[in-house]
Amino acid sequence: MAQIVCITGATSGIGKATAILFAKHGYQLILTGRRQERLKTLKEELEQQFQVKVLDLAFDIRSNAEVEKAFGSLKDDWKTVDILVNNAGLASGLAPIHEGKLDDWEAMIDTNLKGLLYVTRCLSPGMVARQSGHIINVCSTAGHEVYPNGNVYSATKYAVNALSRSMRLDLYTQGIRVSQVSPGHVEETEFALVRFHGDTDKANIYSNFTPLKASDVAETIYFMASRPPHVNIQDILIMPSQQAGSTFIDRSGRKF
Ligand code: NDP
Ligand code: 8X3
């Protein structure tokens, strides 16, 4: 039977690219996000193109009640999730700490941190019972270094980094792998548009250098997931060639 991978935040960007790649490799997929129509369209496309089974679960990851309802409703043939990719997340706003908006802070903390915890709490007991599984968290360069105005987004990604490391300590004796990918700037996502609340001018941050593509991060996730069982990749920090840190970006043009 095909392995089951659950990817949160599969309606766009890195999550969608990861879904496509795992489908290409024949995995059974549970795809989540709030935008139900997008999930349905992606499900139909992947089922048709790759002859794989796809289950679409539309819910808001910020609500533990919705998370528990969605995963509590899984039929037997969907219950044994082998790989969980905790990808859903966002940056909301880019402001100094004294001007930050509470709604932005709460959206980031509730999604990037609490949402990741809710889903992990739902799916990890099954992995422990089966003594098998792999959790892959999508962190960021922002989980390794801070930058001006990135304050709360960075704080949530530092928390993801801490959780990846502590989950690993909790689960390594249970036959469960825990990995993390930490990307720099990634285009073919809605990340910048979401960060700047739909302002396309402000979100135009990729035109003067060549960032990573969502598919580059998807390939990294797939690489970690497809290592032999005795190999646990702890973290892959991946940046565009024109980026050498959160605040070091060669913006002299798209070189690649
Ligand atoms: P996108 O905005 O393209 O994708 C974000 C995904 O998260 C969407 O599918 C969205 O689905 C989902 N999501 C957001 N909020 C919620 C919610 N409340 N409930 C359920 N799902 C939610 O951005 P990316 O692909 O770039 O982001 C994916 C991850 O990668 C994030 O964790 C981000 O922090 C991280 N990252 C991104 C980088 C970049 O430069 N793009 C760099 C480093 C890390 P929907 O809106 O349908 O709910
Ligand atoms: C996304 C990359 O630099 O905007 O995590 O924080 S950054």
Short mmCIF file of C-alpha atoms and ligand atoms in Angstrom, two decimals:
data_model
loop_
_atom_site.label_atom_id
_atom_site.label_comp_id
_atom_site.label_asym_id
_atom_site.label_seq_id
_atom_site.Cartn_x
_atom_site.Cartn_y
_atom_site.Cartn_z
CA MET A 1 0.00 0.00 0.00
CA ALA A 2 1.20 3.53 -0.74
CA GLN A 3 2.57 5.58 2.14
CA ILE A 4 0.32 8.40 3.36
CA VAL A 5 1.70 11.93 3.57
CA CYS A 6 -0.24 14.77 5.19
CA ILE A 7 0.76 18.23 3.99
CA THR A 8 -0.69 21.26 5.75
CA GLY A 9 -1.08 24.46 3.74
CA ALA A 10 -1.29 22.75 0.35
CA THR A 11 -3.44 25.37 -1.39
CA SER A 12 -0.42 27.33 -2.64
CA GLY A 13 3.33 27.79 -2.62
CA ILE A 14 5.63 25.29 -0.94
CA GLY A 15 2.80 23.04 0.28
CA LYS A 16 1.26 22.75 -3.18
CA ALA A 17 4.64 22.06 -4.82
CA THR A 18 5.32 19.39 -2.17
CA ALA A 19 1.94 17.79 -2.82
CA ILE A 20 2.65 17.60 -6.55
CA LEU A 21 6.07 16.02 -5.97
CA PHE A 22 4.84 13.38 -3.52
CA ALA A 23 1.94 12.58 -5.87
CA LYS A 24 4.43 12.12 -8.69
CA HIS A 25 6.19 9.56 -6.49
CA GLY A 26 2.96 7.64 -5.85
CA TYR A 27 2.16 8.65 -2.27
CA GLN A 28 -1.40 8.84 -0.93
CA LEU A 29 -2.04 12.45 0.10
CA ILE A 30 -3.99 14.28 2.80
CA LEU A 31 -4.02 17.94 1.82
CA THR A 32 -5.16 20.75 4.10
CA GLY A 33 -5.80 24.50 3.94
CA ARG A 34 -8.74 26.85 4.34
CA ARG A 35 -9.54 27.36 0.65
CA GLN A 36 -11.74 24.37 -0.08
CA GLU A 37 -12.16 25.03 -3.83
CA ARG A 38 -8.40 25.07 -4.36
CA LEU A 39 -8.01 21.82 -2.44
CA LYS A 40 -10.74 20.18 -4.55
CA THR A 41 -9.15 21.33 -7.80
CA LEU A 42 -5.70 20.12 -6.72
CA LYS A 43 -7.16 16.77 -5.60
CA GLU A 44 -8.80 16.26 -9.00
CA GLU A 45 -5.66 17.25 -10.89
CA LEU A 46 -3.35 14.99 -8.86
CA GLU A 47 -5.73 12.01 -8.93
CA GLN A 48 -6.09 12.32 -12.68
CA GLN A 49 -2.43 12.99 -13.50
CA PHE A 50 -0.74 10.55 -11.12
CA GLN A 51 -3.49 7.99 -10.31
CA VAL A 52 -3.03 8.55 -6.56
CA LYS A 53 -5.63 8.85 -3.81
CA VAL A 54 -6.06 12.33 -2.35
CA LEU A 55 -8.12 13.41 0.65
CA ASP A 56 -8.85 17.12 0.97
CA LEU A 57 -9.48 18.48 4.47
CA ALA A 58 -10.49 22.13 4.62
CA PHE A 59 -10.11 23.71 8.05
CA ASP A 60 -8.53 26.62 9.85
CA ILE A 61 -5.42 25.33 11.59
CA ARG A 62 -5.75 28.04 14.25
CA SER A 63 -8.75 26.23 15.71
CA ASN A 64 -7.93 23.08 17.66
CA ALA A 65 -11.61 22.09 17.50
CA GLU A 66 -11.47 22.19 13.67
CA VAL A 67 -8.16 20.30 13.61
CA GLU A 68 -9.50 17.57 15.90
CA LYS A 69 -12.75 17.32 13.93
CA ALA A 70 -10.92 16.99 10.61
CA PHE A 71 -8.46 14.32 11.75
CA GLY A 72 -11.02 12.63 14.00
CA SER A 73 -13.17 12.02 10.90
CA LEU A 74 -10.50 9.99 9.08
CA LYS A 75 -11.69 6.60 7.82
CA ASP A 76 -9.52 3.58 8.64
CA ASP A 77 -7.69 3.61 5.30
CA TRP A 78 -6.56 7.22 5.92
CA LYS A 79 -5.63 6.96 9.59
CA THR A 80 -2.08 5.70 9.30
CA VAL A 81 -0.29 8.89 8.34
CA ASP A 82 3.34 7.98 7.64
CA ILE A 83 4.70 11.48 6.98
CA LEU A 84 3.45 14.80 8.33
CA VAL A 85 4.70 17.96 6.63
CA ASN A 86 3.92 20.88 8.95
CA ASN A 87 4.02 23.61 6.32
CA ALA A 88 1.00 25.92 6.85
CA GLY A 89 2.18 29.30 7.98
CA LEU A 90 2.49 32.98 7.22
CA ALA A 91 4.15 36.26 7.92
CA SER A 92 1.66 39.03 8.59
CA GLY A 93 3.07 42.55 8.49
CA LEU A 94 6.63 43.85 8.68
CA ALA A 95 6.76 46.52 11.37
CA PRO A 96 8.99 47.52 14.26
CA ILE A 97 7.90 46.10 17.59
CA HIS A 98 6.42 49.41 18.83
CA GLU A 99 4.16 49.66 15.77
CA GLY A 100 3.18 46.01 15.42
CA LYS A 101 -0.49 45.10 15.06
CA LEU A 102 -1.88 42.64 17.57
CA ASP A 103 -4.02 40.96 14.89
CA ASP A 104 -0.88 40.26 12.85
CA TRP A 105 0.98 38.89 15.86
CA GLU A 106 -1.90 36.65 16.85
CA ALA A 107 -2.35 35.32 13.30
CA MET A 108 1.33 34.32 13.16
CA ILE A 109 1.48 32.81 16.64
CA ASP A 110 -1.82 30.96 16.20
CA THR A 111 -0.92 29.58 12.77
CA ASN A 112 2.84 29.01 12.75
CA LEU A 113 3.14 27.81 16.32
CA LYS A 114 -0.18 26.71 17.79
CA GLY A 115 -1.52 25.28 14.51
CA LEU A 116 1.61 23.21 14.03
CA LEU A 117 1.24 21.93 17.59
CA TYR A 118 -2.46 21.06 17.19
CA VAL A 119 -1.84 18.97 14.06
CA THR A 120 1.22 17.29 15.56
CA ARG A 121 -0.72 16.47 18.72
CA CYS A 122 -3.43 14.80 16.59
CA LEU A 123 -1.17 12.73 14.35
CA SER A 124 1.88 11.86 16.49
CA PRO A 125 0.13 9.41 18.89
CA GLY A 126 -0.69 7.14 15.92
CA MET A 127 2.94 7.26 14.84
CA VAL A 128 4.07 6.36 18.37
CA ALA A 129 1.56 3.48 18.51
CA ARG A 130 2.92 2.15 15.20
CA GLN A 131 6.53 2.97 16.19
CA SER A 132 6.99 4.55 12.80
CA GLY A 133 6.60 7.92 11.14
CA HIS A 134 8.30 11.10 9.98
CA ILE A 135 7.48 14.69 10.92
CA ILE A 136 8.95 17.40 8.72
CA ASN A 137 8.57 20.99 9.90
CA VAL A 138 8.88 23.98 7.57
CA CYS A 139 10.93 26.53 9.48
CA SER A 140 12.82 29.45 7.84
CA THR A 141 16.11 31.30 7.87
CA ALA A 142 14.02 33.51 10.20
CA GLY A 143 14.15 30.64 12.69
CA HIS A 144 17.93 30.90 12.77
CA GLU A 145 18.54 34.65 12.65
CA VAL A 146 16.52 37.80 13.20
CA TYR A 147 16.17 40.81 10.93
CA PRO A 148 14.73 44.32 11.38
CA ASN A 149 10.91 44.31 11.67
CA GLY A 150 10.76 40.50 11.45
CA ASN A 151 10.29 40.27 15.24
CA VAL A 152 7.16 38.14 15.77
CA TYR A 153 7.48 36.12 12.55
CA SER A 154 11.04 35.25 13.61
CA ALA A 155 9.86 34.43 17.12
CA THR A 156 7.38 31.89 15.72
CA LYS A 157 10.03 30.33 13.48
CA TYR A 158 12.58 30.22 16.35
CA ALA A 159 9.83 28.36 18.20
CA VAL A 160 9.42 25.95 15.27
CA ASN A 161 13.18 25.39 15.33
CA ALA A 162 13.07 24.67 19.07
CA LEU A 163 10.10 22.33 18.60
CA SER A 164 11.80 20.40 15.79
CA ARG A 165 14.75 19.79 18.05
CA SER A 166 12.71 18.92 21.12
CA MET A 167 10.24 16.73 19.18
CA ARG A 168 13.26 14.83 17.96
CA LEU A 169 14.35 14.21 21.57
CA ASP A 170 10.86 13.04 22.48
CA LEU A 171 10.42 10.76 19.49
CA TYR A 172 13.78 9.33 18.42
CA THR A 173 13.35 6.26 20.64
CA GLN A 174 9.86 5.68 19.17
CA GLY A 175 10.95 4.91 15.61
CA ILE A 176 9.91 8.39 14.47
CA ARG A 177 12.07 10.75 12.48
CA VAL A 178 11.84 14.53 12.91
CA SER A 179 13.30 16.85 10.29
CA GLN A 180 13.16 20.50 9.39
CA VAL A 181 13.74 22.60 6.30
CA SER A 182 14.75 26.24 6.75
CA PRO A 183 14.44 28.19 3.49
CA GLY A 184 15.44 31.74 2.67
CA HIS A 185 13.35 33.67 0.13
CA VAL A 186 11.00 31.51 -1.98
CA GLU A 187 8.96 32.73 -4.95
CA GLU A 188 6.01 30.98 -6.61
CA THR A 189 4.30 31.38 -3.24
CA GLU A 190 1.79 33.83 -1.79
CA PHE A 191 4.09 34.54 1.14
CA ALA A 192 4.93 38.18 0.29
CA LEU A 193 1.37 39.00 -0.82
CA VAL A 194 0.06 37.67 2.49
CA ARG A 195 2.76 39.45 4.51
CA PHE A 196 1.82 42.78 2.91
CA HIS A 197 -1.94 42.15 3.14
CA GLY A 198 -2.49 41.97 -0.62
CA ASP A 199 -0.43 45.07 -1.53
CA THR A 200 1.15 43.94 -4.80
CA ASP A 201 3.63 46.85 -4.92
CA LYS A 202 5.05 46.08 -1.48
CA ALA A 203 4.97 42.36 -2.26
CA ASN A 204 7.19 42.92 -5.30
CA ILE A 205 10.33 41.75 -3.47
CA TYR A 206 11.71 39.15 -5.88
CA SER A 207 12.20 41.16 -9.08
CA ASN A 208 15.86 42.11 -8.57
CA PHE A 209 17.34 38.75 -7.55
CA THR A 210 16.60 35.09 -8.21
CA PRO A 211 14.98 33.51 -5.16
CA LEU A 212 14.35 29.82 -4.54
CA LYS A 213 11.29 28.33 -6.19
CA ALA A 214 8.62 26.46 -4.23
CA SER A 215 9.70 23.33 -6.10
CA ASP A 216 13.27 23.69 -4.71
CA VAL A 217 11.91 23.44 -1.18
CA ALA A 218 9.58 20.60 -2.19
CA GLU A 219 12.57 18.65 -3.53
CA THR A 220 14.41 19.22 -0.25
CA ILE A 221 11.42 17.93 1.73
CA TYR A 222 11.12 14.91 -0.55
CA PHE A 223 14.85 14.24 -0.22
CA MET A 224 14.55 14.16 3.58
CA ALA A 225 11.49 11.91 3.42
CA SER A 226 13.05 9.46 0.99
CA ARG A 227 16.29 8.73 2.88
CA PRO A 228 16.65 5.15 4.10
CA PRO A 229 15.00 4.54 7.50
CA HIS A 230 18.28 4.72 9.46
CA VAL A 231 18.93 8.31 8.26
CA ASN A 232 17.38 11.34 10.00
CA ILE A 233 18.18 14.67 8.43
CA GLN A 234 17.76 17.18 11.23
CA ASP A 235 17.72 20.49 9.33
CA ILE A 236 18.46 21.78 5.87
CA LEU A 237 19.16 25.51 5.67
CA ILE A 238 18.64 26.44 2.02
CA MET A 239 18.98 29.87 0.43
CA PRO A 240 19.08 31.28 -3.08
CA SER A 241 22.60 31.67 -4.46
CA GLN A 242 22.07 35.44 -4.36
CA GLN A 243 21.21 35.37 -0.64
CA ALA A 244 23.77 34.85 2.14
CA GLY A 245 21.61 35.67 5.17
CA SER A 246 18.31 37.34 6.03
CA THR A 247 19.73 40.80 5.36
CA PHE A 248 22.35 39.89 2.76
CA ILE A 249 20.71 39.76 -0.65
CA ASP A 250 22.45 40.58 -3.90
CA ARG A 251 19.71 42.67 -5.52
CA SER A 252 21.74 43.52 -8.63
CA GLY A 253 19.33 41.66 -10.92
CA ARG A 254 17.98 38.18 -11.55
CA LYS A 255 21.17 36.29 -12.37
CA PHE A 256 19.80 32.80 -12.86
P1 NDP B 1 1.84 30.56 0.85
O1 NDP B 1 1.13 31.76 1.37
O2 NDP B 1 1.92 30.35 -0.61
O3 NDP B 1 1.25 29.24 1.52
C1 NDP B 1 0.82 29.21 2.86
C2 NDP B 1 -0.10 28.02 3.07
O4 NDP B 1 -0.47 27.98 4.46
C3 NDP B 1 -1.37 28.12 2.26
O5 NDP B 1 -1.70 26.87 1.71
C4 NDP B 1 -2.42 28.53 3.28
O6 NDP B 1 -3.69 27.97 2.96
C5 NDP B 1 -1.88 27.85 4.55
N1 NDP B 1 -2.41 28.52 5.73
C6 NDP B 1 -2.15 29.78 6.15
N2 NDP B 1 -2.92 30.09 7.20
C7 NDP B 1 -3.68 29.00 7.46
C8 NDP B 1 -4.70 28.70 8.40
N3 NDP B 1 -5.08 29.60 9.34
N4 NDP B 1 -5.30 27.49 8.36
C9 NDP B 1 -4.92 26.59 7.43
N5 NDP B 1 -3.97 26.79 6.51
C10 NDP B 1 -3.37 27.99 6.51
O7 NDP B 1 3.32 30.67 1.46
P2 NDP B 1 4.56 29.65 1.46
O8 NDP B 1 4.32 28.49 0.58
O9 NDP B 1 5.76 30.47 1.24
O10 NDP B 1 4.54 29.22 3.00
C11 NDP B 1 4.63 27.88 3.44
C12 NDP B 1 5.54 27.84 4.65
O11 NDP B 1 6.86 28.19 4.26
C13 NDP B 1 5.18 28.79 5.79
O12 NDP B 1 5.32 28.13 7.02
C14 NDP B 1 6.23 29.90 5.67
O13 NDP B 1 6.47 30.54 6.89
C15 NDP B 1 7.41 29.10 5.19
N6 NDP B 1 8.49 29.84 4.54
C16 NDP B 1 8.25 30.58 3.40
C17 NDP B 1 9.29 31.25 2.79
C18 NDP B 1 9.09 32.13 1.59
O14 NDP B 1 9.96 32.97 1.29
N7 NDP B 1 8.01 31.96 0.82
C19 NDP B 1 10.66 31.14 3.30
C20 NDP B 1 10.80 30.33 4.48
C21 NDP B 1 9.75 29.69 5.06
P3 NDP B 1 -5.08 28.77 3.05
O15 NDP B 1 -4.80 30.23 2.83
O16 NDP B 1 -5.90 28.15 1.94
O17 NDP B 1 -5.61 28.46 4.38
C1 8X3 B 2 10.48 33.67 4.92
C2 8X3 B 2 11.81 34.29 4.64
O1 8X3 B 2 13.31 36.30 5.16
O2 8X3 B 2 10.95 36.76 4.79
O3 8X3 B 2 10.52 32.84 6.01
O4 8X3 B 2 11.69 35.73 6.83
S1 8X3 B 2 11.93 35.82 5.41
#
